[in-house]
Coordinates of C-alpha atoms in Angstrom, one line a residue:
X80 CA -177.7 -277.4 -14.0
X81 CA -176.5 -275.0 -10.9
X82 CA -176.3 -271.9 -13.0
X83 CA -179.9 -272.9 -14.2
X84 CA -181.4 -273.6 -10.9
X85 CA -179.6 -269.9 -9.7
X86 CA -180.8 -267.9 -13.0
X87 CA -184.5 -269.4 -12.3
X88 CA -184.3 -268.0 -8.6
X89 CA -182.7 -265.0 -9.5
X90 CA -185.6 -264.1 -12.5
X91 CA -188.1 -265.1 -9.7
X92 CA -187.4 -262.8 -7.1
X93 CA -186.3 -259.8 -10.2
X94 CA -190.2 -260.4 -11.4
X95 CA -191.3 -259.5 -8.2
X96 CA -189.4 -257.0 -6.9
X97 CA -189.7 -255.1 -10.2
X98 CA -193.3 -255.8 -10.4
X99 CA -193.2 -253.8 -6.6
X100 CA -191.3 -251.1 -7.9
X101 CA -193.5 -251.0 -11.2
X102 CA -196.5 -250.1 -8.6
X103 CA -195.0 -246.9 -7.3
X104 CA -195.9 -245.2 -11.0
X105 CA -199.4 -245.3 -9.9
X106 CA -198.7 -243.6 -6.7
X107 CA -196.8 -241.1 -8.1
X108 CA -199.4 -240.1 -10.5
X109 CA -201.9 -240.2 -7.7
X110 CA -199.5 -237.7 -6.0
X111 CA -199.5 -235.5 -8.6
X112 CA -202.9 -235.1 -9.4
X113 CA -203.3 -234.4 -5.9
X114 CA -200.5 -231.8 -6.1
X115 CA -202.5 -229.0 -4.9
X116 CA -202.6 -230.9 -1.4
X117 CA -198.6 -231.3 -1.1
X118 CA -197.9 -228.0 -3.3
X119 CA -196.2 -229.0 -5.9
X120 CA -196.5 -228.7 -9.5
X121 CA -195.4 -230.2 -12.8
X122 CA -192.2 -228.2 -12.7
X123 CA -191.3 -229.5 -8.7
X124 CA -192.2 -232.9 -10.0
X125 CA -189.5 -232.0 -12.9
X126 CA -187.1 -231.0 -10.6
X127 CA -187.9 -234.4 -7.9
X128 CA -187.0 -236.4 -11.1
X129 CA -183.9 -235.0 -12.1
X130 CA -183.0 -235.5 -8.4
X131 CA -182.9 -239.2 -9.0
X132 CA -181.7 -239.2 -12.2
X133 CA -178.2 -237.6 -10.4
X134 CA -178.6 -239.6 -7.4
X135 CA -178.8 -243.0 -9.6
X136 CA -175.9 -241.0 -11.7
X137 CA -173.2 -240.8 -8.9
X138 CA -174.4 -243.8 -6.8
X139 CA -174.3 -246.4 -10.2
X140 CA -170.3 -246.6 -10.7
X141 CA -169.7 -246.8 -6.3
X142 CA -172.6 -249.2 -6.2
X143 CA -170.7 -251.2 -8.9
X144 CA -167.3 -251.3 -6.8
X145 CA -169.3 -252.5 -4.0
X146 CA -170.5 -255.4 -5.7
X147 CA -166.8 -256.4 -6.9
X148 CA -165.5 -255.9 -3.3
X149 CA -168.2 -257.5 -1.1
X150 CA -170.1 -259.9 -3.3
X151 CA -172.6 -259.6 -5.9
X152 CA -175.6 -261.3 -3.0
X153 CA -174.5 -258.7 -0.5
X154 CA -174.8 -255.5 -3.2
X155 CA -178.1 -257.3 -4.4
X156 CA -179.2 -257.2 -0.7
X157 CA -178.8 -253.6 -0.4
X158 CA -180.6 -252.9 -3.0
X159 CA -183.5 -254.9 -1.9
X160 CA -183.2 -253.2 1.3
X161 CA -183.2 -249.5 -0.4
X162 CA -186.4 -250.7 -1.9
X163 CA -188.0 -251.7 1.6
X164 CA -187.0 -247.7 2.6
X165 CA -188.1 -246.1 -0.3
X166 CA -191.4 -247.8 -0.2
X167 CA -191.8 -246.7 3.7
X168 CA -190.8 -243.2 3.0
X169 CA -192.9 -242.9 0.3
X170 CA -196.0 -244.2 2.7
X171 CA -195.5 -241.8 4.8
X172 CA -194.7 -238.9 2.3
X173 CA -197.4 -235.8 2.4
X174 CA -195.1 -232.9 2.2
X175 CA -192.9 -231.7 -0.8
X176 CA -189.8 -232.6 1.9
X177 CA -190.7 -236.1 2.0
X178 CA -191.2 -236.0 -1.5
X179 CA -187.7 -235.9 -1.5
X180 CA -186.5 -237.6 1.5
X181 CA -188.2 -240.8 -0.1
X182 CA -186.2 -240.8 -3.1
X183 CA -182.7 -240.6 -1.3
X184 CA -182.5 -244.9 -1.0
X185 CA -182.2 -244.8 -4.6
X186 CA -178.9 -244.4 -4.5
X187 CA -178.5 -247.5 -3.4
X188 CA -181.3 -248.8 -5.4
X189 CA -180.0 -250.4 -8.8
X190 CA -181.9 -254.0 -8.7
X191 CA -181.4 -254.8 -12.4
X192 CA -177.9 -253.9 -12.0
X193 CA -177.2 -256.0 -9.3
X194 CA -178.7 -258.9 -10.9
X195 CA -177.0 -258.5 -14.0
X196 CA -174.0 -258.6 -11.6
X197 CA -175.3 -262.0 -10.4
X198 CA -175.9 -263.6 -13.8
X199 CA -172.5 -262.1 -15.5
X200 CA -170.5 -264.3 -12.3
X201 CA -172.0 -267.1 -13.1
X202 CA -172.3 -267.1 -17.2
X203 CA -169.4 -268.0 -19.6
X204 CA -168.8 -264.6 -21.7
X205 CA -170.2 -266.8 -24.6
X206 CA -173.6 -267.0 -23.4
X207 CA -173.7 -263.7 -21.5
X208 CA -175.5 -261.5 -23.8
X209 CA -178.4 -264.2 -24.1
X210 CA -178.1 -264.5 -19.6
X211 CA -178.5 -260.7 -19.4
X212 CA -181.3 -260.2 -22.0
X213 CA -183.6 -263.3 -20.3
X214 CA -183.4 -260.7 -17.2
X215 CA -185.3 -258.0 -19.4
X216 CA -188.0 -260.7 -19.8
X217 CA -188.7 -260.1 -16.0
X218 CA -188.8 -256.8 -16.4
X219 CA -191.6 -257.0 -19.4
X220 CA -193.5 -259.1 -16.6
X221 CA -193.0 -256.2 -14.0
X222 CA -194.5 -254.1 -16.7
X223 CA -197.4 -255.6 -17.2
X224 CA -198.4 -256.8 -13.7
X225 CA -196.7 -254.3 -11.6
X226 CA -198.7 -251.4 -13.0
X227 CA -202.0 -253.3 -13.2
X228 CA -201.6 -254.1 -9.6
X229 CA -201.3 -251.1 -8.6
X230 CA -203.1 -248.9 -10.4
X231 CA -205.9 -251.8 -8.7
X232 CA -204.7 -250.9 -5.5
X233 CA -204.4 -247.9 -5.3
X234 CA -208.2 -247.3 -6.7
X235 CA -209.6 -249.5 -3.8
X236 CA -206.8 -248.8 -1.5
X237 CA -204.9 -245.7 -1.8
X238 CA -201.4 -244.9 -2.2
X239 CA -200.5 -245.6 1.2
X240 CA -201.8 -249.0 0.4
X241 CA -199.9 -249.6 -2.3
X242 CA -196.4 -248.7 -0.9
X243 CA -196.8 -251.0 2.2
X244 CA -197.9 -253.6 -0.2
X245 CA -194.9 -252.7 -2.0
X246 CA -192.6 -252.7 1.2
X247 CA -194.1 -256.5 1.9
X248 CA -193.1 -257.8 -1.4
X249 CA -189.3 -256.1 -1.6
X250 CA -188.6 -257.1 1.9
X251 CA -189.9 -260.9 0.5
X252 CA -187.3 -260.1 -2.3
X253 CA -184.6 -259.7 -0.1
X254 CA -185.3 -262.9 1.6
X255 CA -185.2 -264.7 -1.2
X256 CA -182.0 -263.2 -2.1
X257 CA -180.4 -264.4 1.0
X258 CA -181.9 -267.8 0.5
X259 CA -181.3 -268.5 -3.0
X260 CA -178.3 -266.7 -4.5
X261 CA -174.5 -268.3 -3.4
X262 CA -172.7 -266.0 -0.8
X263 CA -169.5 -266.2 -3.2
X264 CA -170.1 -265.7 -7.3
X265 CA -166.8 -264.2 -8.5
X266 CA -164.0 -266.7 -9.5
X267 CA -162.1 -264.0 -9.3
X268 CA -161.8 -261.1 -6.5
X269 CA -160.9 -258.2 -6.5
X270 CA -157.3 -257.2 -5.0
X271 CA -155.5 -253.8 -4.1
X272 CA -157.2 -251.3 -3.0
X273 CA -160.6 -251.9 -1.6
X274 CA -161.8 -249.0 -1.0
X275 CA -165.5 -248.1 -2.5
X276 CA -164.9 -244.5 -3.0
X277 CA -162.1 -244.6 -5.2
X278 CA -162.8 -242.5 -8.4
X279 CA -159.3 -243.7 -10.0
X280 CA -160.3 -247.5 -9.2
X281 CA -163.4 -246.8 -11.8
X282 CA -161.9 -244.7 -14.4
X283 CA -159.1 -247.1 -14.4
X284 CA -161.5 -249.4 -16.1
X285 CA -161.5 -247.2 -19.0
X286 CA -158.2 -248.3 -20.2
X287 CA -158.8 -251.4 -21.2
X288 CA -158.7 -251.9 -24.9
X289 CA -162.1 -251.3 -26.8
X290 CA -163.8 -250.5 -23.3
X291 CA -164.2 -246.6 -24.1
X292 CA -165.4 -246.7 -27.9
X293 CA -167.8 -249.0 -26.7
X294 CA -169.1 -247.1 -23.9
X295 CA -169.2 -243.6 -26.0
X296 CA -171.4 -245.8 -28.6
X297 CA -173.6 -246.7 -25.7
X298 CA -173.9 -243.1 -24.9
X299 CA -174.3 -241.3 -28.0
X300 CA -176.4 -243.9 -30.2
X301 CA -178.4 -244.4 -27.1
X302 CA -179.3 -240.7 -26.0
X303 CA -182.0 -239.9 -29.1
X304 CA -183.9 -243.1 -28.0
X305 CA -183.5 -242.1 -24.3
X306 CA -184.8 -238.6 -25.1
X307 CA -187.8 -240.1 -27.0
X308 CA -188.1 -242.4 -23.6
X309 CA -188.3 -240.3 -20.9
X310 CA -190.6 -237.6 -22.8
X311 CA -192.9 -240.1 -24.1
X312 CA -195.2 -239.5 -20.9
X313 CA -195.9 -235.7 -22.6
X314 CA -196.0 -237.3 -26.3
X315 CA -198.9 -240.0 -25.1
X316 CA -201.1 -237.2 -23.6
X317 CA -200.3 -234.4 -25.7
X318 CA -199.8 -235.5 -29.2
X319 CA -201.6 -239.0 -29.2
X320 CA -204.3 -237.6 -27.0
X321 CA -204.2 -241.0 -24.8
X322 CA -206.5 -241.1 -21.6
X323 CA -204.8 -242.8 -18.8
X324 CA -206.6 -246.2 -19.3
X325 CA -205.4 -246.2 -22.9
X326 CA -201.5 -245.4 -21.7
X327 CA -201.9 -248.2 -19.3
X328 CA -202.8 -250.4 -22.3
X329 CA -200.1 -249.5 -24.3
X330 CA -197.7 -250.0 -21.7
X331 CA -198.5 -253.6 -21.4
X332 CA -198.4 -253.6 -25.2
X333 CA -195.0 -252.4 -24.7
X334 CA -193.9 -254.9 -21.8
X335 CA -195.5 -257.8 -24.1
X336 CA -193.1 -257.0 -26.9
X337 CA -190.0 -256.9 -24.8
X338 CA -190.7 -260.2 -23.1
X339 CA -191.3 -262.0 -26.6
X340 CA -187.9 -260.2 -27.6
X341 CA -186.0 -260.8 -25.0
X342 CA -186.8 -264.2 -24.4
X343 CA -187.1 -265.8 -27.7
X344 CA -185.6 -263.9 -29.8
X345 CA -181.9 -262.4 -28.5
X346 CA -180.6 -266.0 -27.8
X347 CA -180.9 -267.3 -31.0
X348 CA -179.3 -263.9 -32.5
X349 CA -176.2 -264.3 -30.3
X350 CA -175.8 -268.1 -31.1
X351 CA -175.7 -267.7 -34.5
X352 CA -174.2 -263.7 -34.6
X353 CA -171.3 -262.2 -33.3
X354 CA -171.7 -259.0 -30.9
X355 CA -170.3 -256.4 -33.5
X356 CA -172.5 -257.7 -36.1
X357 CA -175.9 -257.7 -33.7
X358 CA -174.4 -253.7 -32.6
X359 CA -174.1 -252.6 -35.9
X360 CA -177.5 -254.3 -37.0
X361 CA -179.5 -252.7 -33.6
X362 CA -178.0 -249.0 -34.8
X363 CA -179.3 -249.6 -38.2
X364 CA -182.5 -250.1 -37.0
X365 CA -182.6 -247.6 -34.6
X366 CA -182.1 -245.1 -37.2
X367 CA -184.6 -246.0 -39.3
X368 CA -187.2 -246.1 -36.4
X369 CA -186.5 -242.6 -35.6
X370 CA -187.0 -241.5 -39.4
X371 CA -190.7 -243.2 -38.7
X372 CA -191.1 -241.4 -35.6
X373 CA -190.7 -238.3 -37.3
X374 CA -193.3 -238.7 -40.0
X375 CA -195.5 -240.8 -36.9
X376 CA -199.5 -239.1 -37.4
X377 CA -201.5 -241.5 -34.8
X378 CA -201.2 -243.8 -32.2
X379 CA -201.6 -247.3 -34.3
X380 CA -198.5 -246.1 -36.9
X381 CA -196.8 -245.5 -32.9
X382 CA -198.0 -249.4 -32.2
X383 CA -196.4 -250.7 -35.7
X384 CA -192.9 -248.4 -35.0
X385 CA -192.9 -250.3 -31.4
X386 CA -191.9 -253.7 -32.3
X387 CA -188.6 -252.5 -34.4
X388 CA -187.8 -249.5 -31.8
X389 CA -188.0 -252.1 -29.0
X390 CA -186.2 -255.1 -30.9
X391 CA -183.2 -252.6 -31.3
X392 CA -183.2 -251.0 -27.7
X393 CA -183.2 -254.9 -25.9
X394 CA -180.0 -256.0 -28.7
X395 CA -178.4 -252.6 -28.6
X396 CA -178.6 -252.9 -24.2
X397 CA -177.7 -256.4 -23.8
X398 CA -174.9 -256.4 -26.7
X399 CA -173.3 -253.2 -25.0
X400 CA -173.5 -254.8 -21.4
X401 CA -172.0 -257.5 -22.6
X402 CA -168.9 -256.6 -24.5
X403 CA -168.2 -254.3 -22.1
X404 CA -168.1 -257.0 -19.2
X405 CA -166.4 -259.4 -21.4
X406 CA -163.4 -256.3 -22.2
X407 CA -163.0 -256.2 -18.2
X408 CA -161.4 -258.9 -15.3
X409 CA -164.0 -260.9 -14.0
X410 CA -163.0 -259.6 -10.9
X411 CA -164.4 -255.8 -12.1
X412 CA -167.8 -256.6 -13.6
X413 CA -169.8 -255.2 -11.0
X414 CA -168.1 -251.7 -11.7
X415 CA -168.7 -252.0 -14.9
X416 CA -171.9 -252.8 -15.0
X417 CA -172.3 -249.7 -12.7
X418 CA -171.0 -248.0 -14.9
X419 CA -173.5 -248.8 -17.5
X420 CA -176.3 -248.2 -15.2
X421 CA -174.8 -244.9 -15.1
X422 CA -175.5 -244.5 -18.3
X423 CA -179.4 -244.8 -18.3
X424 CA -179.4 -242.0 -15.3
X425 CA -177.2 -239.9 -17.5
X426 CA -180.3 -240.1 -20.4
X427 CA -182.6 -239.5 -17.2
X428 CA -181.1 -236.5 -15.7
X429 CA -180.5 -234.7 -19.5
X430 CA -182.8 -236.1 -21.4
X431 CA -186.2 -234.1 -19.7
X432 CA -184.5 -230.6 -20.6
X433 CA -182.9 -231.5 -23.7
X434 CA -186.5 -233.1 -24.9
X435 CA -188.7 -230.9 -23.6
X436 CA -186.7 -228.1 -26.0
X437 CA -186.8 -230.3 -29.2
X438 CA -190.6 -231.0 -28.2
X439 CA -191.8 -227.5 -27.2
X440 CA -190.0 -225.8 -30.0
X441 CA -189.5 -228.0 -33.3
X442 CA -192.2 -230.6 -32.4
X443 CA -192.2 -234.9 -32.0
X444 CA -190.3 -235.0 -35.5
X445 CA -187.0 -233.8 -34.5
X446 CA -186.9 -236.4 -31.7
X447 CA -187.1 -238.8 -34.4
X448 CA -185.0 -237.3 -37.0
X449 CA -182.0 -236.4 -34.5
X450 CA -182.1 -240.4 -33.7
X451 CA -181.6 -241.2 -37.5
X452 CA -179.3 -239.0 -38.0
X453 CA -177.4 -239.8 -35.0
X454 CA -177.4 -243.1 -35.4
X455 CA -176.7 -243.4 -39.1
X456 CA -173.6 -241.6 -38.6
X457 CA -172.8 -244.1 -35.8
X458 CA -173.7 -246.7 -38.0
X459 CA -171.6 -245.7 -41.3
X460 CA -168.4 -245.2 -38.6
X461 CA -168.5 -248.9 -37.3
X462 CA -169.8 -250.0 -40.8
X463 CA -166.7 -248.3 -42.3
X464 CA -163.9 -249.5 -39.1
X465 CA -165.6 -253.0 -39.6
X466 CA -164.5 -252.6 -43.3
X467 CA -161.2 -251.5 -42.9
X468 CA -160.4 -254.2 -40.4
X469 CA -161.6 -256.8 -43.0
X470 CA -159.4 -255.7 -46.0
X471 CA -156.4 -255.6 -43.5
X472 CA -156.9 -259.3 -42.1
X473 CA -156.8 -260.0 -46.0
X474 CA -153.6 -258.4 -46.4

């Protein structure tokens, strides 16, 4: 009943801060069409971009250690409080500095992290995947509501609007933080050195059994579908020929799907399915949904590919998050969860360049074809270990 009451507190206050953070897109793209005022252009909104992605990149893993050293409440604190600076920098950004002054908090910024951090203290390893994936629902709910609201806002409002709004309802977020979530969530802390900046302290994590294969999967099956990810902004208005309004619809489509998945549907998979089984079954899937990509004509065949592509992104995430906690001490989660954070700024920071070549040169289809064949091959290799491990327990 504790960890219930602390999981519905924790999803509360995720909802809303995400939902603020889901409002800066609109200010951003109201930024941009006014670039001519700040002078900047699409390539300086590149290059602001990939400035967070390698930001997020270094700050994930030492963000991590500070979790395991200090406290899961006091690292999700500091994140709230990035959030209250980034949205107050980004109120008062109207030069190309500021720009990037205002994106320098989010280094310290890794919210979903942080709360994953929370909920993986507090869960029994058994029921972790199902505890991680309910915090995706809140993020489907950001989705929807956070860009609606301010797209709203900004259009009667402004930008400047928006972020202030957005300060008011992180610093709100942080309150609740304090107020809700227990000062101590580790049964287990962590000892020896405690220093944050310790790069041996993080690798060290590597080590343990299974912890690497797992974490090169996550890397390697999941860069084709971050690639199609972070270029999909280009892909909506250039080959789907979607107006703004219509990309704001299919976003909530999107955020709809991922809250039905996440919240009704991963929990029954990992009660009745063990974790290799539901990784090998989201890379199957994941390879045939970039072999539909790549023969993908309009937007509605796009809308039909969405519900498999986003059922095997959510298992693929929260399976991988999982075993890779559960291969850990309890006492090191929060690096490794950092660590996986890392990973989604890693897709962020290479995946722009390496998809804006595929895209410019060969075209949407070998997006989608380098994910099948990517992820078959990934596939076949655990199919094929899972095999061999089979005929030798029978031995």
């Amino acid at each position: 009943m504790y960890f219930y009451c602390v999981c519905q507190d924790t999803s509360y206050f995720l909802t809303l801060i995400i939902t603020s953070m889901l409002m800066t897109f609109s200010c951003t793209c109201l930024l941009r069409s006014n670039s001519w005022i700040l002078g900047f252009d699409t390539l300086w909104f590149g290059y602001l971009q990939t400035t967070v992605g390698v930001i997020q990149l270094l700050g994930g893993p030492m963000f991590g250690r500070f979790a395991d050293l200090f406290g899961a409440r006091t690292a999700l604190s500091l994140a709230c409080a990035s959030t209250v600076v980034f949205f107050l920098l980004l109120a008062t950004a109207d030069t190309p500095a500021m720009l990037f002054i205002h994106k320098i908090p989010t280094v310290f910024m890794h919210v979903l992290p942080a709360s994953q951090m929370v909920v993986t203290d507090l869960t029994k390893p058994e029921k972790r995947a199902d505890a991680l994936s309910k915090l995706g629902l809140c993020f489907g709910i950001g989705m929807i509501v956070g860009s609606t609201l301010g797209g709203q806002l900004s259009k009667l409002y402004g930008e400047k609007f928006t972020a202030c709004f957005g300060t008011a309802g992180s610093a709100f977020s942080l309150l609740l933080v304090l107020k809700f979530i227990p000062k101590n969530t580790k049964a287990e802390t962590t000892r020896g050195n405690t220093t944050v900046f310790n790069l041996s302290e993080i690798t060290r994590l590597m080590k343990f059994p299974t912890v690497m294969q797992t974490f090169i999967i996550k890397i390697v099956a999941g860069l084709p579908s971050g690639i199609f990810q972070v270029m999909f902004s280009i892909i909506a208005l250039e080959f789907f020929k979607l107006q703004p309004e219509q990309n704001g619809y299919l976003m909530a489509y999107f955020g709809i799907v991922q809250m039905v998945i996440q919240g009704g549907v991963i929990g029954r998979l990992t009660a009745r399915y063990s974790d290799n089984s539901l990784l090998l079954l989201s890379i199957g899937v994941s390879s045939f949904v970039g072999l539909a990509q790549a023969y993908i004509q309009n937007v509605w065949q796009f809308c039909f590919n969405i519900l498999p592509m986003m059922f095997s992104l959510s298992v693929f995430n929260a399976i991988t998050d999982s075993m890779l906690t559960k291969s850990v001490p309890s006492s090191d989660t929060g690096t490794m969860l950092g660590l996986c954070a890392s990973v989604q700024s890693l897709l962020r920071t290479v995946g722009p360049t390496i998809g804006g070549f595929l895209y410019v040169n060969y075209g949407i289809s070998s997006i989608g074809l380098i994910q099948f064949f990517v992820n078959i091959a990934v596939f076949v290799y655990l199919l094929q270990r899972r095999l061999n491990k089979t005929a030798e327990q029978r031995k």
